[in-house]
mmCIF file of N, CA and C in Angstrom:
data_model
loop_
_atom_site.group_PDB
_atom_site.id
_atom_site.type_symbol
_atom_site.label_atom_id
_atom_site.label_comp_id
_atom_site.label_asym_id
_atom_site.label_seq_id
_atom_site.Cartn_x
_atom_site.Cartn_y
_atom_site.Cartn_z
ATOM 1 N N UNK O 1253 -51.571 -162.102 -46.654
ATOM 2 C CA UNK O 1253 -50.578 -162.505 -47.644
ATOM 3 C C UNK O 1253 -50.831 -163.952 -48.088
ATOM 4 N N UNK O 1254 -51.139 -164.717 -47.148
ATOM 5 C CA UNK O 1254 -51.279 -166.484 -47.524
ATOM 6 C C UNK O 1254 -52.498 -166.211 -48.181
ATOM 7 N N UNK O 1255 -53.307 -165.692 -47.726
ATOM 8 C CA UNK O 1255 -55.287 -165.690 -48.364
ATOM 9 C C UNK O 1255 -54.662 -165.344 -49.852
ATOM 10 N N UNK O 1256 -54.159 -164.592 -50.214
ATOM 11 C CA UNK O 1256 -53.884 -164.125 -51.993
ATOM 12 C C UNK O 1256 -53.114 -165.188 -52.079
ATOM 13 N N UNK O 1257 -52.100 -165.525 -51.903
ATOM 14 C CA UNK O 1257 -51.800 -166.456 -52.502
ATOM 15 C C UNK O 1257 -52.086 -167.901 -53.065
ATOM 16 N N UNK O 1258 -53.226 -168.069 -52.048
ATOM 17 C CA UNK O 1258 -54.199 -169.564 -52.166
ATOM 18 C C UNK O 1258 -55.111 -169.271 -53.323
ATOM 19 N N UNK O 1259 -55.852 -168.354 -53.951
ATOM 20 C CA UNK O 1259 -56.507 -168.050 -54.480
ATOM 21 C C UNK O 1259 -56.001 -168.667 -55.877
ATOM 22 N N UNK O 1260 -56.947 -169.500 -56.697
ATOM 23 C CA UNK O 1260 -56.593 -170.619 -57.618
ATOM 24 C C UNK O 1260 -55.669 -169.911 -58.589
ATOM 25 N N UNK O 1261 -56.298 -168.644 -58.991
ATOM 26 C CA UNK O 1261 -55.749 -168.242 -60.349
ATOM 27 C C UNK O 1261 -54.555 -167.388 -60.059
ATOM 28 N N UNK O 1262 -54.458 -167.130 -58.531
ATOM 29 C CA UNK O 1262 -52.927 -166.795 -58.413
ATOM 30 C C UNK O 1262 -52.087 -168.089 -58.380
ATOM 31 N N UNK O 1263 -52.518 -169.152 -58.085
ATOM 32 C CA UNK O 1263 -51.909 -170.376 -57.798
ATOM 33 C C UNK O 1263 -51.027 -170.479 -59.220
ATOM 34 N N UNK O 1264 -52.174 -170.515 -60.155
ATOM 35 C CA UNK O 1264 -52.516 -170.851 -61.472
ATOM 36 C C UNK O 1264 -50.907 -170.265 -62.251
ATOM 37 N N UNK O 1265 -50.829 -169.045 -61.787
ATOM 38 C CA UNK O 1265 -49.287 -168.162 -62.306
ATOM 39 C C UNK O 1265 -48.318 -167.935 -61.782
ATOM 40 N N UNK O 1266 -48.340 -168.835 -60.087
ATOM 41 C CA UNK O 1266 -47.296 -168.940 -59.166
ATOM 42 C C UNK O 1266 -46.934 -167.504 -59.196
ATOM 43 N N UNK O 1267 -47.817 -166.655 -58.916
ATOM 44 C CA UNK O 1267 -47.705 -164.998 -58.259
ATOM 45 C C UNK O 1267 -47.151 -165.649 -56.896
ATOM 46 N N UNK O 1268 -46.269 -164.644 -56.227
ATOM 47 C CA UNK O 1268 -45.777 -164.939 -54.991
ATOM 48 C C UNK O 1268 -45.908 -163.498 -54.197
ATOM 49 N N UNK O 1269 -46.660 -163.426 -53.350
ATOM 50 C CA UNK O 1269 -46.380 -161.576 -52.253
ATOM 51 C C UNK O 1269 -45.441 -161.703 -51.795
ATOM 52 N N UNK O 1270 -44.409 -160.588 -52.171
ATOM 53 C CA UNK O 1270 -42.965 -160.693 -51.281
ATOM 54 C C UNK O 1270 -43.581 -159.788 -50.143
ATOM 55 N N UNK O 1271 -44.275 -158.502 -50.210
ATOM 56 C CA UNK O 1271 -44.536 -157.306 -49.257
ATOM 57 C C UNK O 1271 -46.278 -157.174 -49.557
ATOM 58 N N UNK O 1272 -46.656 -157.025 -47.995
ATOM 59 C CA UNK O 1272 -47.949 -156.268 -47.895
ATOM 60 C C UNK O 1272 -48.448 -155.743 -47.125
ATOM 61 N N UNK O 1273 -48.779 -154.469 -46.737
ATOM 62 C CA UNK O 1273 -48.720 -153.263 -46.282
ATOM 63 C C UNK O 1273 -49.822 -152.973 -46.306
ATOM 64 N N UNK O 1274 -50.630 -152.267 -45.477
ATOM 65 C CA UNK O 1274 -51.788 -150.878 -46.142
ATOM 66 C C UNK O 1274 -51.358 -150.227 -47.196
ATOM 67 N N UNK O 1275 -52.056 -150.056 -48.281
ATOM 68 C CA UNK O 1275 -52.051 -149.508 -49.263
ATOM 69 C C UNK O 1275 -50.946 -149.491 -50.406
ATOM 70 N N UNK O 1276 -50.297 -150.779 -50.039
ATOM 71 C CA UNK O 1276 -48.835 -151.259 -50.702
ATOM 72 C C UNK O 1276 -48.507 -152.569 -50.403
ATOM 73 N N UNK O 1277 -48.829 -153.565 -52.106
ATOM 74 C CA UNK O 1277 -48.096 -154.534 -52.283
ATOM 75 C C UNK O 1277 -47.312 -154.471 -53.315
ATOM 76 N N UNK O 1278 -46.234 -155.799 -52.792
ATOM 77 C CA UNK O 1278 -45.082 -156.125 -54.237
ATOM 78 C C UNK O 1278 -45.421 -157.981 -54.364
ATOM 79 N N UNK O 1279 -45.294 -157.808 -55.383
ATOM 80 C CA UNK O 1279 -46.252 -159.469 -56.025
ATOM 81 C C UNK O 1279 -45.261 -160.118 -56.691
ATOM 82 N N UNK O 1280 -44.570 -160.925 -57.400
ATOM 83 C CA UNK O 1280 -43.140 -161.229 -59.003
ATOM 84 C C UNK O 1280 -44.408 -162.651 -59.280
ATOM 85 N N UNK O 1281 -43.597 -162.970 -60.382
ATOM 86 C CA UNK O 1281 -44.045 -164.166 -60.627
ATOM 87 C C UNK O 1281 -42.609 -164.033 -62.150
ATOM 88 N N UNK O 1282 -42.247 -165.352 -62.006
ATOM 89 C CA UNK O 1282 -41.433 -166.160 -63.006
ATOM 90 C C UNK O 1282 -42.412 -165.755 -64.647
ATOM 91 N N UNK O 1283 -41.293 -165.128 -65.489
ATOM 92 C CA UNK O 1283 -42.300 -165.401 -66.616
ATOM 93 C C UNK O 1283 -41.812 -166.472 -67.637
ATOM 94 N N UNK O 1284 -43.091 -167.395 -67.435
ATOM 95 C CA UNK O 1284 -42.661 -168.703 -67.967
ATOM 96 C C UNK O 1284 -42.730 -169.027 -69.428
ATOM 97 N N UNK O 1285 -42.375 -169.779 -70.281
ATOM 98 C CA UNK O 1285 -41.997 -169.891 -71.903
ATOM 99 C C UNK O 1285 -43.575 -169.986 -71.650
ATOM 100 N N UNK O 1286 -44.149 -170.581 -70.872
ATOM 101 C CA UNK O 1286 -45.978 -170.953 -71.509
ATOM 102 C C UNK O 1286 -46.818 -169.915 -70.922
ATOM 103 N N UNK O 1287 -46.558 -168.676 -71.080
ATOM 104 C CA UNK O 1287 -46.813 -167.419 -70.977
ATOM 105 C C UNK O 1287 -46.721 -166.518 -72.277
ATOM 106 N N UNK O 1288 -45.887 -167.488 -72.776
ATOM 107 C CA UNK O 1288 -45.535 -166.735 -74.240
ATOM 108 C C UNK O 1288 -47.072 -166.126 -75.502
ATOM 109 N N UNK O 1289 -46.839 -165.037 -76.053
ATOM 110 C CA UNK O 1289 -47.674 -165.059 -76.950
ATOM 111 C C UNK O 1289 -47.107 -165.231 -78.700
ATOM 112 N N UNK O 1290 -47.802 -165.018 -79.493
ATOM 113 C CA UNK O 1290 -47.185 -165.926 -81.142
ATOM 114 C C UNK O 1290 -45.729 -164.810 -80.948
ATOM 115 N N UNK O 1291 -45.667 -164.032 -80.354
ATOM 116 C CA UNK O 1291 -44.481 -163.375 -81.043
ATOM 117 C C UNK O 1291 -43.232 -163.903 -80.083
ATOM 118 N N UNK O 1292 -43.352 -165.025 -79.247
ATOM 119 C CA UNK O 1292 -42.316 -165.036 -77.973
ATOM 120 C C UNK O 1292 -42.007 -164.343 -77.153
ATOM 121 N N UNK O 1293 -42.776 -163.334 -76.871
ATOM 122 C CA UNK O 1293 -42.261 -162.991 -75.465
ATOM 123 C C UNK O 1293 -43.980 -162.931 -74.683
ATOM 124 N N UNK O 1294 -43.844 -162.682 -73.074
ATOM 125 C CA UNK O 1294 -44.957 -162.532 -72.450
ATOM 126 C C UNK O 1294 -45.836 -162.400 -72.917
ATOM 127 N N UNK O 1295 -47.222 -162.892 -72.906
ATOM 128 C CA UNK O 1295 -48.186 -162.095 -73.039
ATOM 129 C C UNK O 1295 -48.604 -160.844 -71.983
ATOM 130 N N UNK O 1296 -49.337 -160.094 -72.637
ATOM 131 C CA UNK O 1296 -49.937 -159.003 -72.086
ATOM 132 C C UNK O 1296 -50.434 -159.505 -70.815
ATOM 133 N N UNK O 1297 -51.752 -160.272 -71.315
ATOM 134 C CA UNK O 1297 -52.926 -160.672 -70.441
ATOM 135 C C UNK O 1297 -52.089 -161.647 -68.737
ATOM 136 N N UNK O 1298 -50.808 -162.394 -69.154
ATOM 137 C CA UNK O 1298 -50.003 -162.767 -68.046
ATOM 138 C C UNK O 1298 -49.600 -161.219 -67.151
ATOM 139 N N UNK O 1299 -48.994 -160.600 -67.961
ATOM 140 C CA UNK O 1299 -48.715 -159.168 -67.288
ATOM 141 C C UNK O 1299 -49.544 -158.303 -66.473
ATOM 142 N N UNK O 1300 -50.688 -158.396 -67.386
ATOM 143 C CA UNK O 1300 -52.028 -158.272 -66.598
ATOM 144 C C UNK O 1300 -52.423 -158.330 -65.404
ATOM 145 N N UNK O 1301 -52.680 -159.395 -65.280
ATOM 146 C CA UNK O 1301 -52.754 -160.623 -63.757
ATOM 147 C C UNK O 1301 -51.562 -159.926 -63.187
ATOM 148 N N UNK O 1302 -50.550 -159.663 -63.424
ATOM 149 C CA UNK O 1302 -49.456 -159.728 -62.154
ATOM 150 C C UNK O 1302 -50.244 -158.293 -61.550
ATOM 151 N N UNK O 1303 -50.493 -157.486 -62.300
ATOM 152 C CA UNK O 1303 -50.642 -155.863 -61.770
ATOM 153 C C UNK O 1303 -51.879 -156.115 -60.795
ATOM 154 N N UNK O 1304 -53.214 -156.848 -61.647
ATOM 155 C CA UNK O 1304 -54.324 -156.887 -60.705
ATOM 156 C C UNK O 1304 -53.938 -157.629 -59.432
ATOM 157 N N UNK O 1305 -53.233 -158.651 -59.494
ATOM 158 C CA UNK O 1305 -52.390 -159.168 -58.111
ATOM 159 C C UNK O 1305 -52.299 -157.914 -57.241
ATOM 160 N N UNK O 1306 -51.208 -157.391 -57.588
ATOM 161 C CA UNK O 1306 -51.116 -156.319 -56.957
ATOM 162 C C UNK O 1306 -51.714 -155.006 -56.571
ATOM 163 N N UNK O 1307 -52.355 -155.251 -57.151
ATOM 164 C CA UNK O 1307 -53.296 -154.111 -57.086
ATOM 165 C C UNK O 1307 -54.193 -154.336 -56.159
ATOM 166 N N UNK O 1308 -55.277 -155.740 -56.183
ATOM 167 C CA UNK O 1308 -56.208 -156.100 -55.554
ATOM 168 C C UNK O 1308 -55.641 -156.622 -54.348
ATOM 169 N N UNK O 1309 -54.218 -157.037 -54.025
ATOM 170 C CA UNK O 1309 -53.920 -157.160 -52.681
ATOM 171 C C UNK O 1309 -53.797 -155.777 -51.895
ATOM 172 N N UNK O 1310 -53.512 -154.448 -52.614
ATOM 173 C CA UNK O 1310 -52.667 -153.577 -51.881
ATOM 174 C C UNK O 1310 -54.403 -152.874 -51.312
ATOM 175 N N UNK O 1311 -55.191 -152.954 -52.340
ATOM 176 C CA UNK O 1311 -56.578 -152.269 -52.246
ATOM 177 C C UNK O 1311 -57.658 -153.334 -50.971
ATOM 178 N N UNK O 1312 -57.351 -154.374 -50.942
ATOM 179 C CA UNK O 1312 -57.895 -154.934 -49.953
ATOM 180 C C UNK O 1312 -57.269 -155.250 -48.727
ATOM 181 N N UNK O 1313 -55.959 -154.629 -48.168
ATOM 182 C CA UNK O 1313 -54.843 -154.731 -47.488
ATOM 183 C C UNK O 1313 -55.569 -153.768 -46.170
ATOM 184 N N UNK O 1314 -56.464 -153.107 -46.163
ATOM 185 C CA UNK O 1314 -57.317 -152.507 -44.818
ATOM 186 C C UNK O 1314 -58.296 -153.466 -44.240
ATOM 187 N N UNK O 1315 -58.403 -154.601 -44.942
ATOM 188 C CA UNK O 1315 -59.445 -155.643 -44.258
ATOM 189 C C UNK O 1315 -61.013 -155.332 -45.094
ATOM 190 N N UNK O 1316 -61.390 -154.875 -45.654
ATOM 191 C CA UNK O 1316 -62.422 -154.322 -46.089
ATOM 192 C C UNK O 1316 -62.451 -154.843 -47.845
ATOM 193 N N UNK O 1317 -64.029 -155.104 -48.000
ATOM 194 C CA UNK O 1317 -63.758 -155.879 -49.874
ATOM 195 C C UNK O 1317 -63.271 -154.218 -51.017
ATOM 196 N N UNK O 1318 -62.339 -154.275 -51.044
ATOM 197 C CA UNK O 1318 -62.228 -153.255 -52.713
ATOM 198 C C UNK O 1318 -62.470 -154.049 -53.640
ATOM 199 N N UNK O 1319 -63.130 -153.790 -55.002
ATOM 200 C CA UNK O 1319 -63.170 -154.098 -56.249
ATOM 201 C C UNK O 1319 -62.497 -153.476 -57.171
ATOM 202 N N UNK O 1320 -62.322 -153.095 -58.456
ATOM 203 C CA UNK O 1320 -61.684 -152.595 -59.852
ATOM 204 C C UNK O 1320 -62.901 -152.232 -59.961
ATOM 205 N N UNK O 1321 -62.633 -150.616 -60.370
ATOM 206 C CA UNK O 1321 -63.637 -149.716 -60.960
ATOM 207 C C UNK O 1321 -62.750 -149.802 -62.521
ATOM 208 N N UNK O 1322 -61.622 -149.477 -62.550
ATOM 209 C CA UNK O 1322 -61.088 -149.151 -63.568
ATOM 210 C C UNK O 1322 -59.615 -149.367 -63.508
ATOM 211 N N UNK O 1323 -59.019 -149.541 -64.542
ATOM 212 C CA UNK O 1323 -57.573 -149.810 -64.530
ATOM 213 C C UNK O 1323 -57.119 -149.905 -65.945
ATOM 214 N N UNK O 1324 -56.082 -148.985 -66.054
ATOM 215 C CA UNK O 1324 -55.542 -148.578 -67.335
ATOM 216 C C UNK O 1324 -53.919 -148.803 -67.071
ATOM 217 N N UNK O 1325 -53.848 -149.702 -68.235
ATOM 218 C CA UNK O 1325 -52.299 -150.189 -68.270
ATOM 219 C C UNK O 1325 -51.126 -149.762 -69.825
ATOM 220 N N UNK O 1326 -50.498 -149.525 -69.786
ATOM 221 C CA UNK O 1326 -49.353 -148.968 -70.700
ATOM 222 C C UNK O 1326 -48.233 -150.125 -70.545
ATOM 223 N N UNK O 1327 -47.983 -150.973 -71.862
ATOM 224 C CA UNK O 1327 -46.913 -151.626 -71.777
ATOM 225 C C UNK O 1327 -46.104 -151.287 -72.740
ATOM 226 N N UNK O 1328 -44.660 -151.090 -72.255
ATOM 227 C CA UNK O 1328 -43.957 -149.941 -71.899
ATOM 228 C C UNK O 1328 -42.160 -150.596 -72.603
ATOM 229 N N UNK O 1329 -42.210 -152.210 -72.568
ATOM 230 C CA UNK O 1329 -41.215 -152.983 -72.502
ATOM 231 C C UNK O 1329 -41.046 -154.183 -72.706
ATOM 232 N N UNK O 1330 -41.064 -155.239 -73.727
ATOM 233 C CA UNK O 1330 -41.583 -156.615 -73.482
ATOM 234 C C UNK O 1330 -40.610 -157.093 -72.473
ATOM 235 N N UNK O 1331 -41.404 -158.355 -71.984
ATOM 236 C CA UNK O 1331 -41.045 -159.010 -70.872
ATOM 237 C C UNK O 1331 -40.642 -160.300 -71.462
ATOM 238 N N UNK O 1332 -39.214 -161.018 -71.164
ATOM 239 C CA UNK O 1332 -38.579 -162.250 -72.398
ATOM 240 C C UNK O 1332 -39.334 -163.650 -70.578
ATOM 241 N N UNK O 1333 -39.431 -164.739 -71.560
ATOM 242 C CA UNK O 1333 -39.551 -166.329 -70.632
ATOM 243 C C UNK O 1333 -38.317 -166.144 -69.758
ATOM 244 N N UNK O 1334 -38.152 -166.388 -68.466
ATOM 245 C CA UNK O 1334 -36.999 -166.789 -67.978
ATOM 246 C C UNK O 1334 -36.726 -165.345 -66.824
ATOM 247 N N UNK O 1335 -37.415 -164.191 -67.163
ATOM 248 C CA UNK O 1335 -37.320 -163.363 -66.153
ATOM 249 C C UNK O 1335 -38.242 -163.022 -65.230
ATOM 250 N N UNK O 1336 -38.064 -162.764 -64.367
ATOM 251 C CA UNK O 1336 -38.646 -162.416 -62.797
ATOM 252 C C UNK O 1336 -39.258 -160.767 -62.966
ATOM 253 N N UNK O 1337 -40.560 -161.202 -62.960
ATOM 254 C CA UNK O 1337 -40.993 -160.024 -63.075
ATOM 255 C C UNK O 1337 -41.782 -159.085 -61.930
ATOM 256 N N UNK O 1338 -41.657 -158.084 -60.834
ATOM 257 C CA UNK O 1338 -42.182 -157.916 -60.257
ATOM 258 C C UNK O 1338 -43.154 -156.327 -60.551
ATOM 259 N N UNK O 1339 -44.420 -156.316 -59.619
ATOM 260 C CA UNK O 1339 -45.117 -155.561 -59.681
ATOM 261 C C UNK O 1339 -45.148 -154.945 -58.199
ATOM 262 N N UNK O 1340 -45.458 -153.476 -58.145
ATOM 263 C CA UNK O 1340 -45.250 -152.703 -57.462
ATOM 264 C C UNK O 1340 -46.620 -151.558 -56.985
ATOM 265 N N UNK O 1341 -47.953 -152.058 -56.196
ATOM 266 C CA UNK O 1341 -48.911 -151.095 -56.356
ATOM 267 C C UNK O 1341 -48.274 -150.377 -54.896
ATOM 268 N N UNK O 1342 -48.532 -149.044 -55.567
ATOM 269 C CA UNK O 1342 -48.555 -148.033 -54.509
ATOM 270 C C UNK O 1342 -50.152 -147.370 -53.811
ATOM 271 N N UNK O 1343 -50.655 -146.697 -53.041
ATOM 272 C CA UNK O 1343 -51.990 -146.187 -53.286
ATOM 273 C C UNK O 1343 -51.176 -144.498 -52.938
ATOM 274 N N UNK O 1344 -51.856 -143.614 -53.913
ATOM 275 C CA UNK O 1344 -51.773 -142.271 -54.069
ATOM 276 C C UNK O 1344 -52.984 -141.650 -53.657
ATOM 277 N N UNK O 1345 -53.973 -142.308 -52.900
ATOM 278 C CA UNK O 1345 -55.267 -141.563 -52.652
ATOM 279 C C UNK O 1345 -56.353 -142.374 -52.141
ATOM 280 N N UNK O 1346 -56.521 -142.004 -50.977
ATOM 281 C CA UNK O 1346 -57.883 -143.115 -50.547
ATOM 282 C C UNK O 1346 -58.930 -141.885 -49.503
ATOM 283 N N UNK O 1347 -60.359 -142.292 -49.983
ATOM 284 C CA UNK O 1347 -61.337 -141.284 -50.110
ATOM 285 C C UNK O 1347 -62.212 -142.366 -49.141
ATOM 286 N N UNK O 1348 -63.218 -141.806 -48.980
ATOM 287 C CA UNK O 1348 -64.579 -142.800 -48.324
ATOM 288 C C UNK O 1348 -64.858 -143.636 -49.165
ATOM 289 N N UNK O 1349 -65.627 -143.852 -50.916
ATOM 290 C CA UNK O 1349 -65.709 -145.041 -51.330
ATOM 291 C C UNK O 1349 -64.493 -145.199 -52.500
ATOM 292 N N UNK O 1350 -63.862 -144.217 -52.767
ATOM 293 C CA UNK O 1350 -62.417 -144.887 -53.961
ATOM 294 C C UNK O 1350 -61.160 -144.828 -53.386
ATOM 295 N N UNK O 1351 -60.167 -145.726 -54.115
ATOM 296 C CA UNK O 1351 -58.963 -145.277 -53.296
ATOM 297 C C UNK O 1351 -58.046 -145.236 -55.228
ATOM 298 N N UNK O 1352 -56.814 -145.014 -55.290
ATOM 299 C CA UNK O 1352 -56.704 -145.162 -56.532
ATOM 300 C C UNK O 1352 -55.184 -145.468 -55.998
ATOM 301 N N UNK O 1353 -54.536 -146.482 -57.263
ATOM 302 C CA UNK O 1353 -53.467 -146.818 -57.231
ATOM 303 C C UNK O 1353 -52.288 -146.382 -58.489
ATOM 304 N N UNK O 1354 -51.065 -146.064 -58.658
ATOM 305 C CA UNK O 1354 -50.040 -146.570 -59.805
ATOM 306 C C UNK O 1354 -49.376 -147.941 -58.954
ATOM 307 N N UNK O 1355 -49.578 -148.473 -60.029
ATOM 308 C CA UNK O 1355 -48.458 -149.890 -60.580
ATOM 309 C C UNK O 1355 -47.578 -149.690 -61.425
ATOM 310 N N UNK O 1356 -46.281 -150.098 -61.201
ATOM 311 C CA UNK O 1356 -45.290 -150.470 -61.793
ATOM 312 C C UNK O 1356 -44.294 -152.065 -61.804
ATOM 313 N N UNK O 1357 -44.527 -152.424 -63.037
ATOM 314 C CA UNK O 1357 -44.290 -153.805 -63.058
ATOM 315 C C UNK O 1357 -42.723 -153.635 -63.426
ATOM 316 N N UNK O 1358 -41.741 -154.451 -63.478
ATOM 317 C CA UNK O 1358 -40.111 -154.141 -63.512
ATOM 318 C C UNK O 1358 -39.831 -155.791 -63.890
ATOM 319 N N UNK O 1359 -38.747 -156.109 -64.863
ATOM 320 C CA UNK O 1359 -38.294 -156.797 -64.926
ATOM 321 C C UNK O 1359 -36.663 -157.254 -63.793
ATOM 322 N N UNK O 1360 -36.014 -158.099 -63.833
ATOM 323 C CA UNK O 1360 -34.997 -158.141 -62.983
ATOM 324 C C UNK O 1360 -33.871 -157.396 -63.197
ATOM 325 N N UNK O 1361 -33.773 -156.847 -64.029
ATOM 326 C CA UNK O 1361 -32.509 -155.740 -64.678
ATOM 327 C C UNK O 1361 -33.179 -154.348 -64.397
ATOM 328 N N UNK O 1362 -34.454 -154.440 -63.898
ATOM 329 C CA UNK O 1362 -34.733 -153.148 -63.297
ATOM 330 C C UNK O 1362 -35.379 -152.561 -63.889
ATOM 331 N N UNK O 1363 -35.604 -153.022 -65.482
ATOM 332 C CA UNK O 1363 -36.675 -152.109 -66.682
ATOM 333 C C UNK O 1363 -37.850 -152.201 -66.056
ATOM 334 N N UNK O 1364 -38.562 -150.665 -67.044
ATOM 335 C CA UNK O 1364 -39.915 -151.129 -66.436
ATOM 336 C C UNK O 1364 -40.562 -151.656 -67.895
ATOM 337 N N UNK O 1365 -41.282 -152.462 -67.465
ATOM 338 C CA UNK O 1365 -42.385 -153.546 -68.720
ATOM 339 C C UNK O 1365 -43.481 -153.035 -68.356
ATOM 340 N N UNK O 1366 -44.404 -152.505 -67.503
ATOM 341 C CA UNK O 1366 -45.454 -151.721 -67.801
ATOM 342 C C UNK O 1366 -45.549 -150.653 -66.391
ATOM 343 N N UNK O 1367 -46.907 -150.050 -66.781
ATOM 344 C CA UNK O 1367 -47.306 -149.113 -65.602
ATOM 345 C C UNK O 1367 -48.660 -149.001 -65.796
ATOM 346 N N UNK O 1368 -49.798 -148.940 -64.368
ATOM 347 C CA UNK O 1368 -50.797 -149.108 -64.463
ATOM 348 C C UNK O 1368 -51.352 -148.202 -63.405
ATOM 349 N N UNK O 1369 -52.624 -147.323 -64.039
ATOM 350 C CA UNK O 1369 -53.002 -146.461 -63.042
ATOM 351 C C UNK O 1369 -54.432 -147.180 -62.657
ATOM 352 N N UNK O 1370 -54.842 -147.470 -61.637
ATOM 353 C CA UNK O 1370 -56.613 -148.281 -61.199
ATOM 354 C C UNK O 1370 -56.966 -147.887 -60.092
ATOM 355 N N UNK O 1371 -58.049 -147.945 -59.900
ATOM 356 C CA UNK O 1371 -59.229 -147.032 -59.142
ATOM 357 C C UNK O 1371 -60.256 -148.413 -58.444
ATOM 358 N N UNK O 1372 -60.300 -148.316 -57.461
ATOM 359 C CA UNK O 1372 -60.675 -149.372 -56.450
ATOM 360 C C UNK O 1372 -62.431 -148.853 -56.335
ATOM 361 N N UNK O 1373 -63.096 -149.222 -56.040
ATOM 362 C CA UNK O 1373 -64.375 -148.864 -55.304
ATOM 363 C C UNK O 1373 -64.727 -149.404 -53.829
ATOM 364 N N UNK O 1374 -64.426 -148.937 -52.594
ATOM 365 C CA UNK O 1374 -63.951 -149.513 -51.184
ATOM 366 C C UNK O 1374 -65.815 -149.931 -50.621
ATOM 367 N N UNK O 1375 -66.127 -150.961 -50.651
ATOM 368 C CA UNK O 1375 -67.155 -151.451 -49.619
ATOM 369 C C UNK O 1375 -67.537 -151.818 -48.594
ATOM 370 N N UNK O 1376 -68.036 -151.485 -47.837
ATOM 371 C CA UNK O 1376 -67.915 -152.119 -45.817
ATOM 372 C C UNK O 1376 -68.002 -152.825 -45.834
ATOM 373 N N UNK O 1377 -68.194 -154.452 -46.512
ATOM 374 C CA UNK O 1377 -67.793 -155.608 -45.909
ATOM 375 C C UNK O 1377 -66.551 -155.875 -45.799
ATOM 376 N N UNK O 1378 -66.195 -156.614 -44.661
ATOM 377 C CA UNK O 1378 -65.337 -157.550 -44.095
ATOM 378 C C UNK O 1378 -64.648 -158.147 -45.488
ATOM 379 N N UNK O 1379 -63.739 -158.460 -45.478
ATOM 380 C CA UNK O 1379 -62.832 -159.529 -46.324
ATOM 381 C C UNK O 1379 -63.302 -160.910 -45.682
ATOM 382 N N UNK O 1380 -63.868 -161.940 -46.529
ATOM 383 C CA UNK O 1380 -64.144 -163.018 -46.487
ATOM 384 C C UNK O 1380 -63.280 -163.734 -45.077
ATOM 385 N N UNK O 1381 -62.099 -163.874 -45.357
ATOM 386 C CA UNK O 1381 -61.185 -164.165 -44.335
ATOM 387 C C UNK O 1381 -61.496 -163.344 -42.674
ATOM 388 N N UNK O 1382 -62.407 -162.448 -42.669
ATOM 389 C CA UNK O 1382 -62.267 -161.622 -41.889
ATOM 390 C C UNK O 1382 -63.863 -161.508 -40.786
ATOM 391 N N UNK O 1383 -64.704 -162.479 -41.376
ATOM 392 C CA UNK O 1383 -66.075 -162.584 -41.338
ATOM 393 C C UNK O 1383 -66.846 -163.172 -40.150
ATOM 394 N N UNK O 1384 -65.336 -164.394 -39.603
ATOM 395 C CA UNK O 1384 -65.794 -164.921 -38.290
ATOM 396 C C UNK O 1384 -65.452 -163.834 -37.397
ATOM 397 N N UNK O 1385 -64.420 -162.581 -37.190
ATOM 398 C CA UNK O 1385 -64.140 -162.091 -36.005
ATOM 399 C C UNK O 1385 -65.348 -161.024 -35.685
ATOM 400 N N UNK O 1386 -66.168 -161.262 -36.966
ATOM 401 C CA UNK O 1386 -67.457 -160.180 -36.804
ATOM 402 C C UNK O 1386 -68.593 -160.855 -36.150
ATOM 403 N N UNK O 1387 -68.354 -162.278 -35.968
ATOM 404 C CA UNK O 1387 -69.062 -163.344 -35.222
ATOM 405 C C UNK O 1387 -69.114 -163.150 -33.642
ATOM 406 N N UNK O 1388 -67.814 -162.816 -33.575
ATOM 407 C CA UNK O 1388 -67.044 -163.592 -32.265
ATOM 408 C C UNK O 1388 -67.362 -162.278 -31.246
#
């Protein structure tokens, strides 16, 4: 949970992990006025980031590197400056090298602002963080 969160470009959007689980994280991050796109509300690409947050924590949550094979997102709801937006990866399927996830991102009134289906590709290395106990 601390390792994702240190990571610059989560820093970068003050993503916060409330929950992380095998095969299940929940991520929020504040959506801030300088998130905005020309039309005032969220951008996409902020929305974005919150899901791969979540996504790439819940998919690397066995200790092992997952990557993004693929990930397809539907936005569903704009998201206004000033609300708390959280994301929700579940995993529905994990195989020898894929595992696949839905995301659901929710504003604080409970709407949903998007949903995202992505497909991991699972590799036997260690998670960086995880590299000295293969030492020891």
């Amino acid at each position: 949970k601390e390792y994702v969160e240190k990571e610059p470009y989560v820093n970068l959007l003050n993503i916060r992990v409330v929950t992380l689980d095998e095969g299940h994280s929940i991520v929020e991050m504040k959506a801030e006025k300088k998130y905005n796109n020309i039309f005032s509300i969220t951008h996409g690409g902020a929305i974005f980031s919150l899901v791969d947050v979540a996504f790439g924590s819940a998919a690397n949550s066995y200790g092992n590197i997952a990557v993004a094979l693929s990930m397809s997102i539907n936005y569903i709801k704009p998201a206004s400056p000033g609300q708390t937006l959280t994301a929700e990866a579940s995993q529905i399927s994990r195989r020898k090298k894929t595992s696949v996830y839905n995301i659901i991102v929710k504003n604080d009134s409970d709407d949903i602002i998007a949903s995202c289906q992505a497909i991991a590709y699972l590799k036997k290395q260690k998670l960086p963080i995880f590299k000295d106990e293969d030492n020891s």
